[in-house]
Coordinates of C-alpha atoms in Angstrom, one line a residue:
Chain T
M1 CA 341.4 -114.1 159.9
T2 CA 340.8 -117.9 160.0
S3 CA 343.9 -118.9 158.3
P4 CA 345.7 -120.4 161.3
A5 CA 342.6 -122.5 162.1
Q6 CA 342.1 -123.9 158.7
P7 CA 344.5 -126.8 158.8
S8 CA 343.0 -128.1 162.0
E9 CA 339.5 -127.7 160.4
L10 CA 340.5 -130.1 157.6
R11 CA 342.1 -132.6 159.9
G12 CA 339.0 -132.4 162.2
A13 CA 336.7 -132.9 159.4
A14 CA 338.8 -135.9 157.9
K15 CA 339.1 -137.5 161.2
D16 CA 335.4 -137.1 161.7
D17 CA 334.5 -138.6 158.4
A18 CA 336.6 -141.6 159.1
V19 CA 334.7 -142.6 162.0
P20 CA 331.5 -143.8 160.6
H21 CA 333.5 -145.9 158.0
E22 CA 334.8 -148.1 160.7
P23 CA 333.6 -151.5 160.5
A24 CA 330.4 -151.2 162.5
G25 CA 328.1 -153.8 164.1
D26 CA 330.0 -156.9 164.5
Q27 CA 333.1 -155.3 166.1
L28 CA 331.1 -153.3 168.6
P29 CA 331.5 -154.0 172.2
P30 CA 328.5 -155.8 173.7
R31 CA 327.3 -152.7 175.6
Y32 CA 327.8 -149.9 173.1
T33 CA 327.6 -146.5 174.7
P34 CA 328.0 -143.2 172.9
E35 CA 330.6 -142.0 175.3
G36 CA 332.9 -144.8 174.5
R37 CA 333.2 -144.0 170.8
I38 CA 333.2 -140.3 171.4
G39 CA 336.4 -140.1 173.1
S40 CA 338.8 -140.1 170.2
E41 CA 336.6 -138.0 167.9
G42 CA 335.7 -135.7 170.7
K43 CA 339.3 -134.7 171.6
V44 CA 340.3 -133.4 168.1
L45 CA 337.0 -131.7 167.6
N46 CA 337.1 -130.2 171.0
V47 CA 340.4 -128.6 170.5
F48 CA 339.3 -127.2 167.2
S49 CA 336.0 -125.9 168.4
H50 CA 337.5 -124.5 171.5
G51 CA 340.1 -122.8 169.3
M52 CA 337.5 -121.2 167.1
L53 CA 335.5 -120.1 170.1
V54 CA 338.6 -118.4 171.8
L55 CA 339.5 -116.9 168.5
W56 CA 336.4 -115.2 167.9
A57 CA 336.2 -114.0 171.6
L58 CA 339.5 -112.4 171.1
L59 CA 338.4 -110.8 167.8
V60 CA 335.5 -109.3 169.6
T61 CA 337.4 -108.1 172.6
M62 CA 340.6 -107.0 171.2
P63 CA 339.4 -103.8 169.3
L64 CA 337.3 -102.9 172.5
L65 CA 340.4 -103.3 174.7
W66 CA 342.6 -101.5 172.3
A67 CA 340.3 -98.5 172.3
V68 CA 340.3 -98.4 176.2
M69 CA 344.1 -98.7 176.2
S70 CA 344.6 -96.0 173.6
S71 CA 342.2 -93.7 175.6
L72 CA 344.6 -93.7 178.4
K73 CA 347.7 -93.0 176.4
T74 CA 349.3 -89.7 175.1
D75 CA 349.0 -88.8 171.5
K76 CA 352.6 -89.7 171.0
E77 CA 352.3 -93.1 172.5
I78 CA 349.2 -93.8 170.2
F79 CA 351.5 -93.1 167.2
T80 CA 354.7 -94.7 168.2
S81 CA 353.4 -97.9 169.7
P82 CA 349.7 -98.4 168.9
W83 CA 349.6 -101.9 170.9
G84 CA 352.0 -100.8 173.7
L85 CA 350.6 -100.3 177.3
P86 CA 350.2 -96.8 178.3
G87 CA 353.3 -95.5 180.3
T88 CA 351.0 -93.7 182.8
L89 CA 347.2 -93.9 182.9
H90 CA 346.1 -90.5 181.5
F91 CA 342.6 -90.3 182.8
D92 CA 342.9 -86.6 182.0
N93 CA 342.0 -87.7 178.4
W94 CA 338.7 -88.8 179.7
S95 CA 338.0 -85.5 181.6
R96 CA 339.1 -83.5 178.5
A97 CA 336.8 -85.3 176.4
W98 CA 333.9 -85.1 178.7
S99 CA 334.0 -81.3 179.4
K100 CA 336.1 -79.8 176.5
S101 CA 335.0 -82.0 173.7
N102 CA 331.3 -81.7 174.9
I103 CA 330.9 -85.6 175.3
G104 CA 329.1 -84.6 178.6
D105 CA 326.6 -82.4 176.9
F106 CA 326.0 -85.0 174.2
F107 CA 325.5 -87.6 177.0
V108 CA 322.9 -85.4 178.7
N109 CA 321.1 -84.7 175.5
T110 CA 320.9 -88.4 174.7
V111 CA 319.6 -89.1 178.3
V112 CA 316.8 -86.6 177.9
V113 CA 315.8 -87.6 174.4
V114 CA 315.9 -91.4 175.0
G115 CA 314.3 -91.1 178.5
C116 CA 311.4 -89.3 177.0
S117 CA 310.9 -91.3 174.0
L118 CA 311.2 -94.6 175.8
V119 CA 308.4 -93.6 178.2
G120 CA 306.3 -92.5 175.3
T121 CA 307.0 -95.6 173.2
M122 CA 306.0 -97.9 176.0
L123 CA 302.9 -96.1 177.0
L124 CA 301.6 -95.5 173.4
G125 CA 302.7 -98.8 172.2
A126 CA 301.2 -100.7 175.1
M127 CA 297.8 -98.9 174.7
A128 CA 297.5 -99.6 171.1
A129 CA 298.8 -103.3 171.4
Y130 CA 296.2 -103.7 174.3
V131 CA 293.2 -102.7 172.2
L132 CA 294.4 -104.5 169.2
A133 CA 294.9 -107.7 171.2
R134 CA 291.8 -107.8 173.3
F135 CA 289.0 -105.9 171.5
E136 CA 287.0 -106.6 168.4
F137 CA 286.3 -103.5 166.4
P138 CA 285.9 -102.5 162.9
G139 CA 289.3 -101.8 161.1
R140 CA 291.2 -103.7 163.8
R141 CA 293.2 -105.8 161.3
V142 CA 293.9 -102.7 159.1
V143 CA 295.4 -100.9 162.1
Y144 CA 297.4 -104.0 163.1
F145 CA 298.9 -104.6 159.6
M146 CA 299.7 -100.9 159.3
F147 CA 301.9 -101.0 162.4
V148 CA 303.4 -104.4 161.6
G149 CA 304.2 -103.4 158.0
G150 CA 306.3 -100.6 159.2
M151 CA 308.9 -103.2 160.4
S152 CA 309.9 -104.3 156.9
F153 CA 310.3 -100.8 155.1
P154 CA 313.8 -99.3 154.9
I155 CA 313.6 -96.1 157.0
I156 CA 316.0 -94.3 154.6
L157 CA 313.2 -94.2 152.0
A158 CA 311.0 -92.2 154.4
L159 CA 314.0 -90.0 155.5
V160 CA 313.7 -87.4 152.7
P161 CA 310.0 -86.6 153.0
L162 CA 310.2 -86.9 156.8
F163 CA 312.8 -84.2 156.9
F164 CA 310.3 -81.9 155.1
V165 CA 307.3 -82.9 157.3
M166 CA 309.4 -82.1 160.3
K167 CA 310.5 -78.7 158.7
N168 CA 306.8 -77.9 158.0
L169 CA 305.8 -78.6 161.5
A170 CA 308.7 -76.5 163.0
L171 CA 310.0 -79.6 164.6
L172 CA 313.5 -79.8 163.0
N173 CA 316.4 -79.5 165.5
T174 CA 314.1 -79.7 168.4
F175 CA 314.3 -82.4 171.3
H176 CA 310.5 -82.8 171.2
G177 CA 310.5 -83.3 167.5
L178 CA 313.1 -86.0 167.7
I179 CA 311.3 -87.7 170.5
L180 CA 308.1 -87.9 168.6
V181 CA 310.0 -89.4 165.7
Y182 CA 311.8 -91.9 167.8
I183 CA 308.3 -92.9 169.3
A184 CA 306.7 -93.2 165.9
Y185 CA 309.6 -95.4 164.6
S186 CA 309.7 -97.6 167.6
L187 CA 306.0 -98.3 167.4
P188 CA 305.9 -101.2 164.9
F189 CA 308.0 -103.6 166.8
T190 CA 306.6 -102.5 170.2
V191 CA 303.0 -103.1 168.9
F192 CA 303.9 -106.3 167.3
F193 CA 305.6 -107.6 170.3
L194 CA 303.1 -106.5 172.9
T195 CA 300.1 -107.6 170.9
S196 CA 301.1 -111.0 170.9
F197 CA 302.1 -110.8 174.5
F198 CA 298.6 -109.3 175.6
K199 CA 297.0 -112.2 173.8
T200 CA 298.7 -114.7 175.9
L201 CA 297.4 -113.0 179.2
P202 CA 294.3 -114.6 180.7
S203 CA 291.3 -112.5 180.4
S204 CA 289.6 -113.7 183.8
V205 CA 291.6 -111.1 185.9
A206 CA 290.5 -108.1 183.7
E207 CA 286.9 -109.5 183.6
A208 CA 286.8 -109.8 187.5
A209 CA 288.1 -106.1 187.7
L210 CA 285.4 -104.9 185.3
I211 CA 282.7 -106.7 187.1
D212 CA 283.9 -105.1 190.3
G213 CA 283.2 -101.8 188.7
A214 CA 286.8 -100.7 187.4
S215 CA 286.7 -98.6 184.3
Q216 CA 288.4 -100.0 181.1
T217 CA 291.2 -97.4 181.5
R218 CA 291.6 -98.3 185.1
T219 CA 291.6 -102.0 184.4
F220 CA 294.3 -101.3 181.8
F221 CA 296.7 -99.4 184.1
Q222 CA 296.2 -101.1 187.3
V223 CA 295.5 -104.8 186.3
M224 CA 296.8 -105.5 182.7
L225 CA 300.0 -103.4 182.6
P226 CA 301.4 -105.0 185.8
M227 CA 300.6 -108.4 184.3
A228 CA 302.4 -107.6 181.2
K229 CA 305.6 -106.6 183.0
P230 CA 307.9 -109.3 181.5
G231 CA 306.9 -108.4 178.0
L232 CA 307.1 -104.7 178.8
I233 CA 310.8 -105.3 180.1
S234 CA 311.8 -107.2 177.0
V235 CA 310.5 -104.7 174.6
G236 CA 311.7 -101.9 176.8
I237 CA 315.4 -103.1 176.7
F238 CA 315.1 -103.5 172.9
N239 CA 313.8 -100.0 172.4
F240 CA 316.3 -98.4 174.9
L241 CA 319.1 -99.9 173.0
G242 CA 317.7 -99.0 169.6
Q243 CA 317.0 -95.5 170.5
W244 CA 320.2 -94.8 172.4
N245 CA 322.2 -96.2 169.5
Q246 CA 320.2 -94.5 166.9
Y247 CA 322.4 -92.6 164.3
M248 CA 320.7 -92.1 161.1
L249 CA 317.5 -90.2 162.3
P250 CA 319.3 -87.5 164.4
T251 CA 321.9 -87.2 161.7
V252 CA 319.3 -86.0 159.3
L253 CA 316.7 -84.4 161.5
N254 CA 318.9 -82.8 164.4
T255 CA 321.8 -81.0 163.0
E256 CA 322.4 -78.1 165.5
E257 CA 325.6 -78.4 167.3
D258 CA 324.5 -78.0 170.9
K259 CA 321.5 -80.4 170.4
R260 CA 323.6 -83.4 169.2
V261 CA 323.1 -86.8 170.7
L262 CA 326.1 -89.0 171.6
T263 CA 326.4 -91.0 168.5
Q264 CA 326.4 -88.1 166.1
G265 CA 328.4 -85.9 168.4
L266 CA 331.0 -88.5 168.5
V267 CA 331.1 -88.8 164.8
Q268 CA 331.4 -85.0 164.3
L269 CA 334.1 -84.9 167.0
A270 CA 336.0 -87.6 165.1
A271 CA 335.9 -85.5 162.0
S272 CA 337.3 -82.4 163.7
Q273 CA 339.6 -84.1 166.1
Q274 CA 341.4 -86.1 163.5
Y275 CA 342.2 -82.9 161.8
K276 CA 343.5 -81.4 165.0
G277 CA 345.3 -84.5 165.9
D278 CA 344.0 -84.9 169.3
W279 CA 343.6 -88.8 169.1
S280 CA 343.6 -89.4 172.8
A281 CA 340.5 -87.3 173.5
L282 CA 338.8 -89.0 170.6
F283 CA 339.5 -92.5 171.9
A284 CA 338.5 -91.2 175.4
G285 CA 335.2 -90.0 174.0
L286 CA 334.6 -93.3 172.3
V287 CA 335.2 -95.2 175.4
L288 CA 333.0 -92.8 177.4
A289 CA 330.2 -93.5 175.0
M290 CA 330.8 -97.3 175.0
L291 CA 331.3 -98.0 178.7
P292 CA 327.8 -97.2 180.1
V293 CA 325.9 -99.4 177.5
L294 CA 328.5 -102.2 178.1
G295 CA 328.1 -101.9 181.8
V296 CA 324.3 -102.0 181.6
Y297 CA 324.6 -104.9 179.4
I298 CA 326.9 -107.0 181.7
I299 CA 324.6 -106.3 184.6
F300 CA 321.3 -107.2 182.8
Q301 CA 322.9 -109.6 180.2
R302 CA 320.2 -112.3 180.5
Q303 CA 317.4 -109.8 180.0
V304 CA 319.2 -107.9 177.3
Q305 CA 319.9 -111.1 175.3
A306 CA 316.3 -112.3 175.8
G307 CA 314.9 -108.8 175.0
L308 CA 316.9 -108.4 171.7
T309 CA 316.3 -111.8 170.4
A310 CA 312.7 -112.1 171.4
G311 CA 311.2 -110.6 168.3
A312 CA 313.1 -112.9 165.9
I313 CA 312.0 -116.1 167.7
K314 CA 308.2 -115.5 167.5
Chain A
M1 CA 277.5 -98.3 161.7
E2 CA 278.6 -101.9 162.3
K3 CA 276.5 -103.8 164.7
V4 CA 278.2 -104.6 167.8
R5 CA 279.3 -108.2 167.9
T6 CA 278.2 -109.6 171.1
E7 CA 278.3 -113.2 170.0
T8 CA 281.3 -115.4 170.1
G9 CA 283.7 -114.1 167.3
P10 CA 286.6 -115.9 165.8
R11 CA 288.8 -114.7 168.6
D12 CA 286.9 -114.0 171.7
V13 CA 289.6 -115.2 174.0
G14 CA 290.5 -111.8 175.5
K15 CA 287.4 -109.9 174.6
V16 CA 285.6 -108.3 177.2
R17 CA 282.0 -109.1 177.1
P18 CA 279.0 -108.5 179.2
V19 CA 279.0 -111.5 181.5
S20 CA 275.8 -113.4 180.7
G21 CA 274.5 -111.6 177.7
Q22 CA 271.6 -109.9 179.6
D23 CA 272.9 -106.5 179.5
P24 CA 269.9 -104.2 179.5
R25 CA 271.5 -101.1 177.9
P26 CA 270.6 -100.3 174.3
G27 CA 273.2 -101.0 171.5
V28 CA 274.2 -97.4 170.9
V29 CA 275.3 -96.7 174.5
R30 CA 277.2 -100.1 174.5
W31 CA 278.8 -99.2 171.2
F32 CA 280.1 -95.8 172.5
Q33 CA 281.2 -97.4 175.8
K34 CA 283.2 -100.0 174.0
Y35 CA 284.5 -98.1 171.1
G36 CA 284.9 -94.8 172.9
F37 CA 287.6 -96.6 174.9
V38 CA 289.2 -98.2 171.8
I39 CA 289.4 -94.9 170.0
G40 CA 290.7 -93.2 173.0
F41 CA 293.6 -95.7 173.3
L42 CA 294.4 -95.7 169.6
V43 CA 294.0 -92.1 168.7
L44 CA 297.5 -91.0 169.8
P45 CA 299.7 -93.8 168.6
V46 CA 297.9 -94.0 165.3
S47 CA 298.1 -90.3 164.6
L48 CA 301.7 -90.1 165.6
Y49 CA 302.4 -93.1 163.3
A50 CA 300.4 -91.8 160.4
V51 CA 302.2 -88.4 160.5
F52 CA 305.9 -89.4 160.9
V53 CA 305.9 -92.9 159.3
I54 CA 303.1 -93.6 156.8
S55 CA 302.8 -90.3 155.3
P56 CA 306.6 -90.0 154.6
F57 CA 306.6 -93.3 152.9
V58 CA 303.6 -92.5 150.8
Q59 CA 305.1 -89.1 149.9
A60 CA 308.4 -90.7 149.0
I61 CA 306.7 -92.7 146.2
L62 CA 304.7 -89.5 145.1
Y63 CA 307.8 -87.3 145.1
S64 CA 309.8 -90.0 143.0
F65 CA 307.5 -88.9 140.0
T66 CA 308.2 -85.2 140.4
D67 CA 311.2 -82.9 139.7
W68 CA 311.3 -81.6 143.3
T69 CA 314.6 -80.2 144.5
G70 CA 313.7 -80.3 148.1
L71 CA 314.8 -76.7 148.4
S72 CA 311.7 -74.9 147.4
S73 CA 308.1 -76.0 147.7
D74 CA 307.2 -76.0 144.0
F75 CA 307.7 -79.0 141.8
K76 CA 305.9 -80.5 138.8
M77 CA 305.1 -84.0 137.9
V78 CA 307.6 -85.6 135.5
G79 CA 306.2 -89.0 135.1
F80 CA 308.8 -91.7 134.9
D81 CA 311.7 -89.3 134.0
N82 CA 313.5 -89.9 137.4
Y83 CA 313.4 -93.7 136.9
D84 CA 314.6 -93.3 133.3
W85 CA 317.5 -91.2 134.7
L86 CA 318.1 -93.9 137.3
L87 CA 318.3 -96.7 134.7
H88 CA 321.1 -94.7 132.9
D89 CA 322.9 -93.6 135.9
D90 CA 326.3 -95.3 136.2
L91 CA 326.7 -94.5 139.9
F92 CA 323.2 -96.0 140.7
W93 CA 324.2 -99.4 139.1
K94 CA 327.5 -99.3 140.9
A95 CA 325.7 -98.8 144.1
V96 CA 323.2 -101.6 143.2
G97 CA 326.2 -103.9 142.5
H98 CA 327.8 -103.1 145.9
N99 CA 324.3 -103.6 147.7
V100 CA 323.8 -107.0 146.0
L101 CA 327.4 -108.1 147.0
L102 CA 326.6 -107.0 150.7
L103 CA 323.3 -108.9 150.5
L104 CA 325.0 -112.0 149.4
V105 CA 328.2 -112.0 151.5
V106 CA 327.2 -110.5 154.8
P107 CA 324.2 -112.6 155.7
L108 CA 326.0 -115.9 154.4
V109 CA 329.1 -115.2 156.6
T110 CA 327.2 -113.9 159.5
L111 CA 324.6 -116.7 159.8
G112 CA 327.3 -119.4 159.0
L113 CA 329.5 -118.1 161.8
G114 CA 326.4 -117.8 164.1
L115 CA 325.3 -121.4 163.4
F116 CA 328.8 -122.7 163.8
F117 CA 329.3 -121.1 167.1
A118 CA 325.9 -121.7 168.4
F119 CA 326.3 -125.4 167.6
M120 CA 329.6 -125.6 169.3
L121 CA 328.3 -123.8 172.4
N122 CA 325.2 -126.0 172.6
V123 CA 326.0 -129.4 171.2
G124 CA 329.9 -129.2 170.7
G125 CA 331.0 -130.6 174.0
R126 CA 330.0 -134.2 174.1
G127 CA 330.4 -136.6 176.9
R128 CA 330.5 -134.1 179.7
K129 CA 328.4 -134.4 182.9
N130 CA 327.4 -137.9 181.8
S131 CA 325.1 -136.6 179.3
A132 CA 325.7 -137.5 175.7
V133 CA 325.0 -134.0 174.4
S134 CA 325.9 -130.8 176.1
G135 CA 327.6 -127.5 175.4
V136 CA 331.3 -126.7 175.8
R137 CA 332.6 -125.4 179.0
G138 CA 332.0 -121.7 179.7
S139 CA 329.3 -121.5 177.0
S140 CA 327.4 -118.7 178.8
L141 CA 330.6 -116.6 179.1
Y142 CA 331.1 -117.0 175.4
K143 CA 327.6 -115.7 174.7
V144 CA 328.1 -112.7 176.9
V145 CA 331.3 -111.7 175.1
Y146 CA 330.0 -112.4 171.6
F147 CA 327.0 -110.2 172.2
F148 CA 329.0 -107.1 173.1
P149 CA 329.1 -105.5 169.7
Q150 CA 325.3 -105.9 169.5
V151 CA 324.7 -103.4 172.3
L152 CA 327.0 -100.8 170.9
S153 CA 325.8 -98.2 168.4
I154 CA 326.8 -98.8 164.9
A155 CA 328.2 -95.3 164.9
I156 CA 330.5 -96.2 167.7
V157 CA 331.5 -99.6 166.1
A158 CA 332.2 -97.7 162.7
L159 CA 334.4 -95.1 164.5
L160 CA 336.2 -98.0 166.3
F161 CA 337.0 -99.7 163.1
Q162 CA 337.9 -96.5 161.3
F163 CA 340.6 -96.1 163.9
T164 CA 341.5 -99.8 163.7
Y165 CA 342.0 -99.7 160.0
N166 CA 344.1 -96.5 160.1
P167 CA 347.2 -97.2 158.2
R168 CA 349.5 -95.0 160.5
N169 CA 348.4 -95.7 164.0
G170 CA 345.6 -98.4 163.7
A171 CA 345.4 -101.7 165.5
L172 CA 345.4 -103.8 162.4
N173 CA 348.5 -102.8 160.8
A174 CA 350.4 -102.5 164.0
F175 CA 349.3 -106.1 164.8
L176 CA 350.4 -107.3 161.5
G177 CA 353.7 -105.5 161.8
G178 CA 354.1 -106.9 165.3
I179 CA 353.8 -110.5 164.3
G180 CA 356.1 -110.0 161.5
L181 CA 353.7 -109.9 158.6
D182 CA 354.5 -106.5 157.4
A183 CA 353.9 -107.6 153.8
L184 CA 350.2 -107.9 154.6
E185 CA 349.9 -104.3 155.8
Q186 CA 347.5 -102.4 153.7
Q187 CA 346.0 -99.0 153.2
W188 CA 342.6 -100.8 154.0
L189 CA 339.9 -98.1 153.6
A190 CA 341.9 -96.0 151.3
D191 CA 342.2 -99.0 148.7
P192 CA 339.4 -99.1 146.4
K193 CA 339.7 -103.0 146.1
L194 CA 339.6 -103.6 149.8
A195 CA 337.3 -100.8 151.2
L196 CA 334.1 -102.6 150.6
W197 CA 335.5 -105.8 152.2
C198 CA 336.6 -103.9 155.2
L199 CA 333.0 -102.6 155.7
M200 CA 331.7 -106.2 155.4
V201 CA 334.1 -107.2 158.1
V202 CA 332.6 -104.7 160.4
M203 CA 329.0 -105.7 159.7
V204 CA 329.8 -109.3 160.2
W205 CA 331.7 -108.5 163.5
C206 CA 328.7 -106.6 164.8
N207 CA 326.0 -109.1 164.2
V208 CA 327.5 -112.6 164.7
G209 CA 326.8 -112.4 168.5
F210 CA 323.2 -111.7 167.9
Y211 CA 322.8 -114.9 165.9
V212 CA 324.8 -117.0 168.2
V213 CA 322.4 -116.1 171.0
L214 CA 319.3 -116.4 168.8
F215 CA 320.3 -119.8 167.4
S216 CA 321.4 -121.0 170.8
A217 CA 317.8 -120.4 172.1
G218 CA 316.5 -122.3 169.1
M219 CA 318.8 -125.1 169.5
S220 CA 318.2 -125.6 173.3
S221 CA 314.5 -126.1 172.6
I222 CA 315.4 -129.2 170.2
P223 CA 314.9 -132.3 172.4
K224 CA 318.0 -134.0 173.5
D225 CA 316.6 -137.4 172.4
F226 CA 317.1 -136.5 168.8
Y227 CA 320.8 -135.9 169.3
E228 CA 321.1 -139.1 171.4
A229 CA 319.2 -141.1 168.8
A230 CA 321.6 -139.8 166.1
L231 CA 324.6 -140.5 168.2
L232 CA 323.5 -144.1 168.8
D233 CA 323.1 -144.4 165.0
G234 CA 326.6 -143.5 164.7
A235 CA 326.2 -139.9 163.4
N236 CA 329.3 -137.6 163.9
R237 CA 328.9 -134.0 164.8
I238 CA 329.0 -132.7 161.2
T239 CA 326.1 -135.1 160.2
T240 CA 324.2 -134.2 163.3
F241 CA 324.4 -130.5 162.4
F242 CA 323.2 -131.0 158.9
R243 CA 320.7 -133.7 159.4
I244 CA 319.1 -132.6 162.7
T245 CA 320.0 -129.1 163.9
L246 CA 319.8 -127.2 160.7
P247 CA 316.6 -128.5 159.4
L248 CA 314.9 -128.0 162.9
L249 CA 316.3 -124.6 163.0
W250 CA 315.3 -123.6 159.4
D251 CA 312.6 -121.2 160.2
T252 CA 314.7 -119.1 162.6
V253 CA 317.6 -119.2 160.0
Q254 CA 315.2 -117.9 157.3
T255 CA 313.9 -115.1 159.5
G256 CA 317.6 -114.2 160.4
W257 CA 318.4 -114.2 156.7
I258 CA 315.8 -111.7 155.8
Y259 CA 316.5 -109.5 158.8
M260 CA 320.3 -109.6 157.9
G261 CA 319.6 -108.8 154.4
I262 CA 317.6 -105.6 155.2
L263 CA 320.5 -104.7 157.6
A264 CA 323.1 -105.2 154.8
L265 CA 321.0 -103.3 152.4
D266 CA 321.1 -100.2 154.5
A267 CA 324.8 -99.8 155.4
F268 CA 324.2 -96.2 155.7
A269 CA 326.1 -95.5 158.9
V270 CA 329.2 -97.6 158.1
V271 CA 329.6 -96.0 154.7
Q272 CA 328.9 -92.4 155.9
I273 CA 331.3 -92.7 159.0
M274 CA 334.1 -94.9 157.7
T275 CA 334.7 -94.4 154.1
V276 CA 336.7 -91.6 152.5
G277 CA 334.5 -89.4 150.5
P278 CA 332.2 -90.9 151.9
G279 CA 331.3 -93.5 149.5
G280 CA 335.0 -93.6 148.2
P281 CA 337.7 -94.1 147.4
A282 CA 336.5 -93.9 143.7
D283 CA 333.0 -94.7 144.6
S284 CA 334.1 -98.2 145.6
T285 CA 331.7 -98.2 148.6
Q286 CA 328.8 -96.3 147.3
V287 CA 325.6 -97.9 148.3
L288 CA 322.0 -97.0 147.7
G289 CA 321.3 -95.8 151.2
Y290 CA 324.1 -93.3 151.1
Y291 CA 323.2 -92.3 147.5
V292 CA 319.8 -91.2 148.6
Y293 CA 321.4 -89.1 151.3
T294 CA 323.8 -87.2 149.0
K295 CA 321.2 -86.7 146.2
T296 CA 318.9 -85.0 148.7
F297 CA 321.1 -83.1 151.0
R298 CA 324.1 -82.4 148.8
D299 CA 322.9 -82.2 145.3
G300 CA 319.3 -80.8 146.0
Q301 CA 317.6 -83.5 143.9
A302 CA 315.0 -84.8 146.2
G303 CA 312.8 -86.1 143.5
R304 CA 315.6 -88.4 142.1
A305 CA 316.7 -89.3 145.6
T306 CA 313.3 -90.7 146.4
S307 CA 313.3 -92.7 143.2
I308 CA 316.5 -94.3 144.4
G309 CA 314.7 -95.0 147.7
V310 CA 311.8 -96.7 145.7
A311 CA 314.3 -98.8 143.9
M312 CA 315.7 -99.8 147.2
L313 CA 312.4 -100.7 148.5
I314 CA 311.9 -102.9 145.4
V315 CA 315.3 -104.6 145.9
T316 CA 314.3 -105.3 149.5
M317 CA 311.0 -106.8 148.6
I318 CA 312.5 -109.0 145.8
F319 CA 315.0 -110.2 148.2
A320 CA 312.4 -111.0 151.0
V321 CA 310.3 -112.9 148.5
V322 CA 313.2 -114.9 147.0
V323 CA 314.5 -115.9 150.4
S324 CA 311.1 -117.1 151.7
R325 CA 310.3 -118.9 148.5
L326 CA 313.9 -120.5 148.2
G327 CA 313.7 -121.5 151.8
R328 CA 310.3 -122.9 152.0
R329 CA 310.4 -126.3 153.6
E330 CA 308.1 -128.6 155.4
R331 CA 307.6 -127.4 158.7
L332 CA 308.5 -129.8 161.4
E333 CA 306.8 -130.0 164.7
Y334 CA 308.6 -131.2 167.8

């Protein structure tokens, strides 16, 4: 992968090392500026670093572009010339995938599940974080660490008993069951993030509202939540992507065919379509699942980047 | 019942207290007013969390001491039998080996590339715009592109690469053939020697962008003076990176290492979706996460499966402790 770039890396490093060994001090021009010396070193390194940056950009985009291209080809074209451009653009692959291969249904299922669980996560997460951040009560630390501890456990360990908890509560293969599980497993990060966010908000506004006779509940919903909007957006984006892209939980807990969400539906489709040989519809399904998320990301890229990395910086 | 703390506690910043301490109401009423609200707000999230997260984790540990099949409701305690079986199970040790390899290679490569690209984007282009230190041209565009895989589901990425690796019509072999390197064409996922490495490539591909963005944010908060001072002292970019950027970014790198390790330990989705078998060929891609899944849902040995899960938890914890011990350094304030 990096083999074409390696020689230049070596040359770049050698050149770079050589610079400090140049006779220093006495031979410097009277007014030594950084820019003056950088010129020669910079050029070689700039070519090298730009080369690497472009190479990685290509490595990231090529598979995605290849999938989009393949989704517009006929099956025959996919097999005879994998990198060739499609002769004509077969958008019928997309409609076939959407309706016949049930991608449309999976999409609707995902919207329902993620929509409900996102609202639930944000509401319950914000409520818990608010009291944990701003009230002193017995057991506060225990509750907080119980939530935060959940971030570091591998979900797969809980998966087996969780399956049977769901079975006993008659929640297997139901949307509301899946929604509750999504909410529960999103709470650790949401509570962790929002607790530290609520701590940074000034308390004077809330106190003013309380003095004016607002109840605690009303103060929370009408004063504190609007003030916490930036934090809510960050963690909301994080949860949206996490829940939209969730694969393991639905694979185990939601196995009925007509209730599948997009990710698992697509994987099932891949298993059956490869057998049937309808590759074009399969690529089309993949692209249909990919494009909305990429589209949302490109529009909100700054918020998405900030939201996803926010937790790790703290 | 605990007495209401009306006096200044250790952290009274956000605490709502009676304004001047001359609240005439008796303590009990105040207790109810204050904690009634707290309880009302906590009851739903805590119970949901207890039922779906805490109880399964606790149960998992209990079940690992039983011979439960997962199919019927009766089981008996068998002590450490499952763990004894585990220690003598070849496939388990094979999976542990693969997990350890993932744990070493994937974070190292991902974080290394992430640091390299982030450094290039932020400090790489010197001498532009009259400032001694700056990013290369178009650095925000690179960040947008690099971040693409991060917003896609791992399921979608795994499928995409399964197609890419396909020996007959996949992009990879077609590309190699196209540039005249037919000799390098491989069976990829069907080759026991290559399959696990193919999965690692996918995991690295997915996550580099995240760390580029994360480290970029960290690097942009390092004062420019530091770089300029190093530059005046005659440091080149490589020295600057190892002497200034990396030490100041160490905390973030360490967090990223643990996070990436947990991710590499999981590997459930890539194995289940991409590999033949799954877990093959010839168990060459079997990992603990997928082994738990097969033991429960294919073999009906839920007790043994949970003991594998507990082993996984132990590996995770050892890893986290080792990384945070090894990486402990003096914290630098700036």
